[in-house]
Coordinates of C-alpha atoms in Angstrom, one line a residue:
X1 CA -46.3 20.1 10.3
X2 CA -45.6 23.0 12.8
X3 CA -41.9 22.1 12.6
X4 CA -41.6 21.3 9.0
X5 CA -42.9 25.3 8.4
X6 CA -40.5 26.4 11.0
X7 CA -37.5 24.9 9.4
X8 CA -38.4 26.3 6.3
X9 CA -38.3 30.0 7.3
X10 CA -35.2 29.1 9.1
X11 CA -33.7 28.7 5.4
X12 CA -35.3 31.7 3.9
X13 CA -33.8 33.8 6.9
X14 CA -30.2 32.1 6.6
X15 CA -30.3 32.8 2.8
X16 CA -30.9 36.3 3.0
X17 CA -28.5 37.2 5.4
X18 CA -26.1 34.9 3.2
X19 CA -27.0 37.6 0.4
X20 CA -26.9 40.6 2.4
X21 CA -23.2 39.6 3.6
X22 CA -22.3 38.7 0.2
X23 CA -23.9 42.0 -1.2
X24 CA -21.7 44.2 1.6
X25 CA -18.5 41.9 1.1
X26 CA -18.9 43.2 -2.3
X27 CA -19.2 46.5 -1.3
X28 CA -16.4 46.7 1.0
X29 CA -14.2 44.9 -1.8
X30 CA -14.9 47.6 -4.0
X31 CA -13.8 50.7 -1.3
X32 CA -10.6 48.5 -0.8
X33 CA -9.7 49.1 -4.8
X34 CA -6.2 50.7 -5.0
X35 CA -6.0 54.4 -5.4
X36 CA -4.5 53.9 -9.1
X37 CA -7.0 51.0 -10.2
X38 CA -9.5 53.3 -8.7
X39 CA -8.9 56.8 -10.5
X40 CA -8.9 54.2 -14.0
X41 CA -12.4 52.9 -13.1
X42 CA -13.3 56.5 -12.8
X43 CA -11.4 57.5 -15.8
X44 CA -13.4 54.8 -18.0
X45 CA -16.7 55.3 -16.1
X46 CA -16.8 59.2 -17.2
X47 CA -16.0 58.7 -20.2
X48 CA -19.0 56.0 -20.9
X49 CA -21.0 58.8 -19.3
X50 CA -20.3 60.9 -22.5
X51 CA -20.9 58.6 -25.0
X52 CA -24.0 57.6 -23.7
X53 CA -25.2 61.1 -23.2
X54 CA -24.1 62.4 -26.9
X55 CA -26.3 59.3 -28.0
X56 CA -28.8 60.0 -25.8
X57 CA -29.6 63.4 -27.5
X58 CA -31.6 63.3 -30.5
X59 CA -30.8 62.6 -33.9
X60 CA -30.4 65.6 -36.4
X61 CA -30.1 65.7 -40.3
X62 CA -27.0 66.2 -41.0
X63 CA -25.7 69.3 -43.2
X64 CA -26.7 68.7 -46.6
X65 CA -23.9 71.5 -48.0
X66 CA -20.9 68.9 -46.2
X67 CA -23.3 66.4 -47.2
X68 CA -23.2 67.2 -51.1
X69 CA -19.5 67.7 -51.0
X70 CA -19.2 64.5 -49.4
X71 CA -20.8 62.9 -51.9
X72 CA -18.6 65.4 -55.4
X73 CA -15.8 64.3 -53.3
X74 CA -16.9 60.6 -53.9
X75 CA -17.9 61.3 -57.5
X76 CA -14.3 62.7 -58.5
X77 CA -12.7 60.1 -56.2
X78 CA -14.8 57.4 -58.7
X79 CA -13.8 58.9 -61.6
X80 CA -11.0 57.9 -63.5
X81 CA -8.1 60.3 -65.0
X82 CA -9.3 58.7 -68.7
X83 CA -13.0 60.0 -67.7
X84 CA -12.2 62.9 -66.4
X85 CA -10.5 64.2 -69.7
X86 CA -13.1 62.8 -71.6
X87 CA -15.9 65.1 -69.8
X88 CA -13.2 68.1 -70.2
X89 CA -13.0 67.6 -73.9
X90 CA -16.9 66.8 -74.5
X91 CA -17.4 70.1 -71.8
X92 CA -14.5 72.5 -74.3
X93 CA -16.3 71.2 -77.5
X94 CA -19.8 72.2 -76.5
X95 CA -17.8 75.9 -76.0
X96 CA -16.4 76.0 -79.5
X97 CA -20.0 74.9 -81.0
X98 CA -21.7 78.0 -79.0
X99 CA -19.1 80.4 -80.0
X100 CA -19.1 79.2 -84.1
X101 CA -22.6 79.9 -83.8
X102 CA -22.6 83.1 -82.0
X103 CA -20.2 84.0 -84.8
X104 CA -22.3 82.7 -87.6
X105 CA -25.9 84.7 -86.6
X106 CA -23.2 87.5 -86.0
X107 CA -22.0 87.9 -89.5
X108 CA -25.2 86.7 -90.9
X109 CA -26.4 90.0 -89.4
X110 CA -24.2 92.5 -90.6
X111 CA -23.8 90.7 -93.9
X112 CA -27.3 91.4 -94.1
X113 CA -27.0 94.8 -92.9
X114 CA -24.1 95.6 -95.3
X115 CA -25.9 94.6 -98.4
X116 CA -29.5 96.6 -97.4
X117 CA -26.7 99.6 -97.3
X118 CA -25.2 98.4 -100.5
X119 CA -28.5 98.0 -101.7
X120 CA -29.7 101.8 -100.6
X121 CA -26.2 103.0 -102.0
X122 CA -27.0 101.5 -105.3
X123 CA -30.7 102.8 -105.3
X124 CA -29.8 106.2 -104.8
X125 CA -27.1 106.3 -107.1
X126 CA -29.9 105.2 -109.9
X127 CA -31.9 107.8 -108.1
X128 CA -34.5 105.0 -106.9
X129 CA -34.6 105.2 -103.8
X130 CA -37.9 106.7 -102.8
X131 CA -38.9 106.9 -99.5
X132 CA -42.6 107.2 -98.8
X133 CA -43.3 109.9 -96.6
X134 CA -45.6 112.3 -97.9
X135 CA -48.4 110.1 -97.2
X136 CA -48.2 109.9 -93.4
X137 CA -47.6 113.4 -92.8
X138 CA -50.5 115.9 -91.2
X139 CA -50.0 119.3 -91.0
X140 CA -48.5 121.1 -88.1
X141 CA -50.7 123.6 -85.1
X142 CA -49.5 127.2 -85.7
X143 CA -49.2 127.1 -82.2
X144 CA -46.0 124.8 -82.8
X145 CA -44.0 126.5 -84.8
X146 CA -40.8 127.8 -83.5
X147 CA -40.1 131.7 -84.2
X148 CA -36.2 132.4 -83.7
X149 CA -35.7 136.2 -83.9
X150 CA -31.9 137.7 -84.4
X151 CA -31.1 139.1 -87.8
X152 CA -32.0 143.2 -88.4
X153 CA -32.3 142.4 -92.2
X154 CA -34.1 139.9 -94.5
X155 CA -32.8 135.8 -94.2
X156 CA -31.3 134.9 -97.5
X157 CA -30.3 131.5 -96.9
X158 CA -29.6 128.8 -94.3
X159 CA -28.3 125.1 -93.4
X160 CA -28.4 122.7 -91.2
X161 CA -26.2 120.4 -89.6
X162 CA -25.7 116.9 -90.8
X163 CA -26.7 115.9 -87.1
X164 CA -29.7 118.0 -87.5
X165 CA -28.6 119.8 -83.9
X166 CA -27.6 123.4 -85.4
X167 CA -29.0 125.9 -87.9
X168 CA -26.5 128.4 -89.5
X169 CA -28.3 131.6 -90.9
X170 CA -27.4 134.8 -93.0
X171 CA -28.9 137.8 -94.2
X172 CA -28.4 140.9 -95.9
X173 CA -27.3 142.6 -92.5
X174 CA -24.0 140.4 -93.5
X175 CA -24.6 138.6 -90.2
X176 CA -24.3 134.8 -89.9
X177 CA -25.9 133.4 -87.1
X178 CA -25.6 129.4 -85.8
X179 CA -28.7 128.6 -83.6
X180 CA -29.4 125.7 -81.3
X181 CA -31.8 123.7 -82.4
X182 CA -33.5 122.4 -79.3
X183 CA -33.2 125.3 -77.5
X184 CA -33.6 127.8 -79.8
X185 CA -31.0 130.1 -79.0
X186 CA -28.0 131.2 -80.5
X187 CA -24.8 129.9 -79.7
X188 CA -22.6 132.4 -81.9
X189 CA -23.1 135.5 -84.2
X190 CA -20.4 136.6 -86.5
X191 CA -21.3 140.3 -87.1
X192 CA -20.9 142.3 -90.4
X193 CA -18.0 144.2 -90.9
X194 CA -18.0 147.8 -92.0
X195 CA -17.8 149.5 -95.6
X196 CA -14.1 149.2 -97.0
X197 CA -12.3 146.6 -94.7
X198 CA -13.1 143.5 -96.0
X199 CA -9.3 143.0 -96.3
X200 CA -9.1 143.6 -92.5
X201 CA -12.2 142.3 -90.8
X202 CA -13.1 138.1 -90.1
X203 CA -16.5 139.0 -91.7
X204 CA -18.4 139.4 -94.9
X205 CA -19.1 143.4 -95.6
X206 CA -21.7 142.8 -98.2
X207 CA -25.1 141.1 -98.4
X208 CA -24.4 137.2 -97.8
X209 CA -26.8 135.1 -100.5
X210 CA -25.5 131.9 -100.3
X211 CA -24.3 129.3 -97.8
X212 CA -23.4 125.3 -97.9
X213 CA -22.1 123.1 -95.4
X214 CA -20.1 119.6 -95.8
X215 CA -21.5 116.4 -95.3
X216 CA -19.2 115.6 -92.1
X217 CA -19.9 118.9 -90.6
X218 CA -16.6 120.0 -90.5
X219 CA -16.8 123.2 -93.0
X220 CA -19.0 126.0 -93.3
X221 CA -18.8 128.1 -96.8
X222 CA -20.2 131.6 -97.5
X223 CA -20.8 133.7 -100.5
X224 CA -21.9 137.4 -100.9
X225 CA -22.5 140.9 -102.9
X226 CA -18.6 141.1 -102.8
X227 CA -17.5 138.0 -104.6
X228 CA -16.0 136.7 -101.4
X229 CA -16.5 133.0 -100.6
X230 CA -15.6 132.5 -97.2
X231 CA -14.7 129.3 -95.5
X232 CA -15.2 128.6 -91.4
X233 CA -15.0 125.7 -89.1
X234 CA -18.5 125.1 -88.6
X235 CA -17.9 124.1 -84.9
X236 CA -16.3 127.1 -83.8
X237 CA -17.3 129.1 -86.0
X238 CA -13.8 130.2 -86.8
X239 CA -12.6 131.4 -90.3
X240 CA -9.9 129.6 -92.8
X241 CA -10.1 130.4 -95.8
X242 CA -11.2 133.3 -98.4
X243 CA -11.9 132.4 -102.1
X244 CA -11.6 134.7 -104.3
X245 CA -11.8 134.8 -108.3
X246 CA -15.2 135.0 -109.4
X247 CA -16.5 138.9 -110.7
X248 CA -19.8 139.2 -109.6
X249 CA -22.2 138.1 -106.3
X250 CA -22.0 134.3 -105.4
X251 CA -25.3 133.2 -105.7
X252 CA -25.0 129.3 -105.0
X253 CA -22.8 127.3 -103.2
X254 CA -22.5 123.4 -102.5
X255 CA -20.8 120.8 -100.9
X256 CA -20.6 117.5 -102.8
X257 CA -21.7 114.6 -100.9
X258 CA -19.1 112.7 -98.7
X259 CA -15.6 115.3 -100.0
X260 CA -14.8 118.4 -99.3
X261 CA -15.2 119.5 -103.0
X262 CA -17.1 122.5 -103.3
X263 CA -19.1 124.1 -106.1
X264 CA -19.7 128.1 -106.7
X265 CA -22.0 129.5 -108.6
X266 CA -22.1 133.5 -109.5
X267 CA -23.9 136.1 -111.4
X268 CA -20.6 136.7 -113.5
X269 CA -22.0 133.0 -115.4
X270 CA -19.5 130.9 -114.3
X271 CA -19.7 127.7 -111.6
X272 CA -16.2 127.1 -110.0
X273 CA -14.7 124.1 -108.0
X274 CA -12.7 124.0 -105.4
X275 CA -11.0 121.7 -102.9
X276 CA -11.6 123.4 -99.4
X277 CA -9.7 120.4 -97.4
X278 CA -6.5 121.6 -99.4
X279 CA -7.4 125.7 -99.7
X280 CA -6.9 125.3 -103.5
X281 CA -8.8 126.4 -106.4
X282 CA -9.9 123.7 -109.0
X283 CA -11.2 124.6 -112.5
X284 CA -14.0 126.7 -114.1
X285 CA -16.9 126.0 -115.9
X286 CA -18.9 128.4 -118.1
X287 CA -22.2 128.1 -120.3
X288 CA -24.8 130.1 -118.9
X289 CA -26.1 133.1 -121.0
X290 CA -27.5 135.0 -117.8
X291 CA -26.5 135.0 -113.9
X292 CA -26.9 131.8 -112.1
X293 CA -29.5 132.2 -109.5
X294 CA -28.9 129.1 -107.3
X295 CA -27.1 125.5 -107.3
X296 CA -27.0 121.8 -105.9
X297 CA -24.7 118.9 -105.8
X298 CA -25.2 115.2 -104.2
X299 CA -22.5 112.7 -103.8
X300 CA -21.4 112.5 -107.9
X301 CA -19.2 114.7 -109.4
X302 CA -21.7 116.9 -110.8
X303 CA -23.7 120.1 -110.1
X304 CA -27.2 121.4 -111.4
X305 CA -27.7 125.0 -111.6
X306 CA -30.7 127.5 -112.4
X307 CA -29.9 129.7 -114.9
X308 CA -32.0 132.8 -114.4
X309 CA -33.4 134.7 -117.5
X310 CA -31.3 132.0 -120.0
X311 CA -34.5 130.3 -119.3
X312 CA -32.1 126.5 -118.5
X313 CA -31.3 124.1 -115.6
X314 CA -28.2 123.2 -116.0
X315 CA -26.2 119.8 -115.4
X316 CA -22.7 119.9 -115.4
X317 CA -20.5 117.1 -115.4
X318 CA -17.3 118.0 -113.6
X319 CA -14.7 115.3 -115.0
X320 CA -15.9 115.7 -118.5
X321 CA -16.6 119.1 -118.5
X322 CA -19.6 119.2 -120.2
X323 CA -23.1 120.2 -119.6
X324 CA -26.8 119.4 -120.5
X325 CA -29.4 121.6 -121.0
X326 CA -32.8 121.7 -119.7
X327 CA -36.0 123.9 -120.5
X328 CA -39.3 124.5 -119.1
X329 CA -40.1 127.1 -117.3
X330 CA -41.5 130.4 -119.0
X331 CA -39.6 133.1 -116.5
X332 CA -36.3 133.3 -114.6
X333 CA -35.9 130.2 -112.5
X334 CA -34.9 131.3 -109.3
X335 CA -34.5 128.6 -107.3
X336 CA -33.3 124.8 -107.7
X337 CA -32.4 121.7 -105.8
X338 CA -32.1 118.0 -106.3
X339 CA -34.8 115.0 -105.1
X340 CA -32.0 112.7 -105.8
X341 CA -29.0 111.7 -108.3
X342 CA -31.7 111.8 -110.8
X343 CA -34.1 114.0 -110.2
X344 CA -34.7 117.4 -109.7
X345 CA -37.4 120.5 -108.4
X346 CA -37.2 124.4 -109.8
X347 CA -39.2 127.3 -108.9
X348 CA -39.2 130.2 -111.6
X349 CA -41.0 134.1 -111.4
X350 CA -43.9 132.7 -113.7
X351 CA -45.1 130.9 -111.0
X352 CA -44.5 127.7 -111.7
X353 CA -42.9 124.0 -110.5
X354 CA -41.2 121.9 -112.2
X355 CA -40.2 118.3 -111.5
X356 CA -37.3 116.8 -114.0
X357 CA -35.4 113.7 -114.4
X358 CA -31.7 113.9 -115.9
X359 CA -32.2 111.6 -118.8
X360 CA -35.4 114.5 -120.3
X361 CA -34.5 117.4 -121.5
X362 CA -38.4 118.5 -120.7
X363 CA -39.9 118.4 -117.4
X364 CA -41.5 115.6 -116.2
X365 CA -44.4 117.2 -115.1
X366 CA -45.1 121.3 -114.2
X367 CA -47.5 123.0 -111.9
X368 CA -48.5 126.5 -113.1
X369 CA -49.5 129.5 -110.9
X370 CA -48.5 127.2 -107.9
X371 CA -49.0 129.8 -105.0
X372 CA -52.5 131.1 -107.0
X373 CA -52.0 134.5 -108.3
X374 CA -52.1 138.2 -106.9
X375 CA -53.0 141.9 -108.0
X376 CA -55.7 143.5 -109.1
X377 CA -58.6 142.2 -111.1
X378 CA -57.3 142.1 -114.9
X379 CA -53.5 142.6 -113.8
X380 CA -52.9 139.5 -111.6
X381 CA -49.9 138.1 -111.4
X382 CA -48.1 134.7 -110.0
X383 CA -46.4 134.8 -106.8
X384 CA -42.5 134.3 -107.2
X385 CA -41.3 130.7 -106.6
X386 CA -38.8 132.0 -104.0
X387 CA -37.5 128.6 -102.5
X388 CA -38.0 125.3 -103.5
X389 CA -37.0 122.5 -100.5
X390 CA -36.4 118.4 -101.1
X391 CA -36.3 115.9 -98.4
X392 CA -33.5 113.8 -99.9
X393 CA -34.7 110.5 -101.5
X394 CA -38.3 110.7 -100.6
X395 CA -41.7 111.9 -102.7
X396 CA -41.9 115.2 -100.2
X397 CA -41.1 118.7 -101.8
X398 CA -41.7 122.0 -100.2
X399 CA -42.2 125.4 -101.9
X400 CA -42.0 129.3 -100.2
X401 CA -43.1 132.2 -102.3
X402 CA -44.4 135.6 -100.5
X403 CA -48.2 134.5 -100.5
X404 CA -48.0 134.1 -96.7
X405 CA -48.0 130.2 -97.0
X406 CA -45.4 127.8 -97.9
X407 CA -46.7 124.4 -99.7
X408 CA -46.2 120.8 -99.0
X409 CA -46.3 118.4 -101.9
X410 CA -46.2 115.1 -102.5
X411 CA -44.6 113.7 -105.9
X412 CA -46.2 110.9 -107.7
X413 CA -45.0 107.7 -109.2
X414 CA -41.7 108.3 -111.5
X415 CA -41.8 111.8 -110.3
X416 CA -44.7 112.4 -113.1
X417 CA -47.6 114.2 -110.7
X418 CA -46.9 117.0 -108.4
X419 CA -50.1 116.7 -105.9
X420 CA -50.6 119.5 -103.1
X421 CA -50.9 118.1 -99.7
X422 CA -51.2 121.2 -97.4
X423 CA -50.0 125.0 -96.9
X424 CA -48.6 126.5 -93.7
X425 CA -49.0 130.2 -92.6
X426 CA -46.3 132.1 -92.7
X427 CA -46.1 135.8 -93.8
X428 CA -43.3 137.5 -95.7
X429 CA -40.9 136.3 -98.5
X430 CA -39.6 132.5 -98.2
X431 CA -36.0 133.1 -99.4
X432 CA -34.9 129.7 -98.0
X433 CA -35.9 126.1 -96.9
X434 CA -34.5 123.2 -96.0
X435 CA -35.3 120.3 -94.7
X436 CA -33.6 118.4 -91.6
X437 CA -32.1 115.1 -92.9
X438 CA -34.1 112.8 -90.2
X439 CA -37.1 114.3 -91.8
X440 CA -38.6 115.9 -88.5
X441 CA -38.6 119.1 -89.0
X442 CA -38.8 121.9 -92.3
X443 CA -36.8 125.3 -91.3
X444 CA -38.0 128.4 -93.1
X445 CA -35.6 131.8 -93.6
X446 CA -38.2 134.5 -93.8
X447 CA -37.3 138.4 -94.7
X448 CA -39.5 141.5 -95.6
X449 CA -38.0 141.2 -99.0
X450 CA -37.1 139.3 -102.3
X451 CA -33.5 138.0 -101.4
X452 CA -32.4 139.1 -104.5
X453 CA -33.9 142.4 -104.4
X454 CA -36.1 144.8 -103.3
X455 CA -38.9 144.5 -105.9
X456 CA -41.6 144.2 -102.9
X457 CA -41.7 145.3 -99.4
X458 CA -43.9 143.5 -96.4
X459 CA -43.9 145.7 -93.7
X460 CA -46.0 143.0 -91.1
X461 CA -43.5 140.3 -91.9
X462 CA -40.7 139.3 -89.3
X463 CA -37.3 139.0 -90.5
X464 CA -37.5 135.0 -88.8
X465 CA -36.4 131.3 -89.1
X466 CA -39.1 129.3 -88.4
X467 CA -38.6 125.7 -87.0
X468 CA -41.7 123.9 -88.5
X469 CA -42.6 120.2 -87.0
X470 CA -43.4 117.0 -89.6
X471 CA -46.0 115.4 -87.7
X472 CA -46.4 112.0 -88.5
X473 CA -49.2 109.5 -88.3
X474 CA -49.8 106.4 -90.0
X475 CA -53.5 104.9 -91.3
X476 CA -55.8 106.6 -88.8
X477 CA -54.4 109.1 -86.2
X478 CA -52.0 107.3 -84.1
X479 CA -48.7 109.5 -83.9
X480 CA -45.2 108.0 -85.1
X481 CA -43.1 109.2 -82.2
X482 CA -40.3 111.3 -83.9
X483 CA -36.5 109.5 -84.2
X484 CA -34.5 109.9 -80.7
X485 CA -37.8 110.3 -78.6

């Protein structure tokens, strides 16, 4: 047994060196690798070092941008030329449909807007266009109305710009005046001229009583004591023109609507017409039995005028050259303007207001002793109707006399009802009114005296234009904000 276990470790031991040598045989067979075999195994061994450390690290996500275009690239690759301009085609039609549409809603829209313009344009040629505004209005604090001081003399008349930015005033100091509206101040004066050079000075050298402006705001026209009718370039106030041929004051002068035809009217009886654009005299018209007093003209080829002591408003139709005739009042109508192309307001020195329509020879409705009455007991008199004011196609009318208030009305349904709304202090005579065509504001031309004379004198008046505010509210008191605020 003893020697049995003995020649078995014998084996073990014999085996392991066996190994061992074979193991080191190995090893020395490796260090005796040529030099070249050996920088290849080397070579090839560093190089499996790398790829197992890159794979070694962990894995990221890869960039999805690359990743996206990858997978476009291998869209378009997919797609055929045949697809491709099919999805062009389908892509440039869907273009086309957007635009035809665009186009449509686009000429829907101003076909719509052209014919609620046509439709306006129509109205107010019939003279029914009637905007309600009388009853939203409130009346203004004292507090804001504007007080513009600069002429020595009484205001006679005044404009204002179609773009509602400038006033142009005149008096009986011969001054005209153009004012800022926002600001209030003036931006120039064209002084009076003295006694005896009319001929030689830019300037009227008697009492100014009338003034128009076009409906472009390109010319200014003034008339005075001297039968002068002066034409300027409302923006620079520069002068053109002088018309001459009328023998007495010029009392009225308009623009019609949308030309550069202009209407006179004068004491001497006779309107005139004249084509400013062209510095050219056109015809004369005669009818009135006493001077004119004052005139108006919208966009037709017509003019009304007030006739004074003939006791007539006037319509005269330019191309035909005829006239109608209108009575009503009881004293000289003063004053005169137009609603609309078919109806009319007059003031006259009995007192009263008259609304008309051109297809009555009577009014359609009058208000006697409209500014109550004055004097002592048993002598009382009206006040004058001194101005009369329209806001153009509406139902509001404004009156001025010298009973320190000027009157707000509000005209009824077919122009039949003159109702009061309210009155707003002001002292002195109103010799002019006008309102601003946005319908924001009314402008006042106040003077110690009568504009036509010197019947009456108030000594605590201010020779003024007075910037009034149109407040606004609808159904309970929440303010309409005005138009460009």
């Amino acid at each position: 047994m003893a020697a049995a276990g003995m020649k078995r470790k014998q084996q073990r031991q014999r085996g392991a060196s066996a190994s061992g040598s074979t193991a080191g045989g190995a090893a020395r067979k490796k260090r005796k690798l040529p030099a070249a075999d050996e920088k290849a195994w080397q070579k090839a061994g560093s190089k499996l070092n790398e790829e197992i450390s890159s794979d070694s690290e962990p894995d990221t996500e890869p960039d999805l941008p690359s990743k996206k275009k990858n997978n476009e690239a291998a869209d378009e690759i997919e797609e055929t030329a045949q697809e491709k301009k099919l999805r062009l085609a389908k892509l440039y039609l869907e273009q086309l449909r957007q635009q035809e549409e665009e186009k449509a809603e686009e000429e829907a829209f101003e076909k719509d807007l052209v014919a609620g313009r046509l439709k306006e344009d129509v109205l107010e040629q019939k003279g029914k266009l009637q905007r309600q505004i009388a009853k939203i209005l409130q009346p203004p604090d004292a507090s804001e109305i504007r007080v513009l001081r600069g002429h020595q003399l009484p205001i006679t008349c005044l404009v204002i710009t179609p773009d509602d930015k400038y006033i142009f005033s005149a008096a009986k100091d011969c001054s005209i005046i153009k004012w800022d509206v926002e600001s209030g101040k003036k931006v120039h004066v064209i002084h009076r001229g003295k006694k005896g050079t009319k001929d030689s000075h830019v300037g009227h050298t008697a009492h100014i009583l009338s003034m128009a402006i076009s409906s472009d705001g390109k010319y200014l026209a003034t008339g005075d004591r001297n039968k002068l009718i002066l034409i300027w370039e409302a923006a620079t106030c520069s002068h053109l023109y002088k018309f001459t041929g009328h023998r007495d004051a010029i009392s009225g002068l308009s623009f019609r609507k949308g030309t550069h035809q202009l209407y006179s009217a004068s004491h001497d009886r006779s309107v005139k017409v004249w084509n400013v654009a062209e510095n050219a005299y056109v015809e004369t018209l005669f009818g009135h039995q006493d001077m004119i007093t004052g005139l108006d003209g919208l966009s037709r080829e017509c003019c009304v005028t007030s006739g004074g002591r003939d006791g007539t408003v006037r319509i005269w139709k330019i191309p035909e050259e005829a006239q109608l005739v209108f009575y009503g009042h009881q004293g000289s109508i003063d004053c005169i303007q137009l609603i609309n192309e078919e109806h009319m307001v007059s003031g006259a020195d009995d007192g009263s207001v008259c609304l008309w329509g051109l297809s009555k020879k009577k009014p359609l409705t009058t208000v006697k002793k409209a500014h109550r009455l004055h004097g002592t007991e048993g002598l009382e008199q009206p006040y004058w109707i001194s101005s009369v004011a329209a806001l153009l196609n509406s139902d509001l009318v404004a009156t001025g006399s010298h009973s320190a208030s000027v009157k707000l009305w509000k005209c009824g349904e077919g122009f039949r009802r003159l109702e009061p709304l309210f009155e707003i202090p002001l002292v002195g005579f109103v010799n002019s009114l006008k309102f601003s065509n946005s319908g924001n504001f009314l402008v006042a031309g106040i003077g110690q005296e009568h504009r036509l004379g010197r019947w009456w004198r108030i000594k605590e008046a201010k020779n003024s234009i007075c910037i009034i505010p149109l407040k606004k509210t609808i159904a309970g008191n929440s303010q309409i904000p005005d138009e460009g605020s």
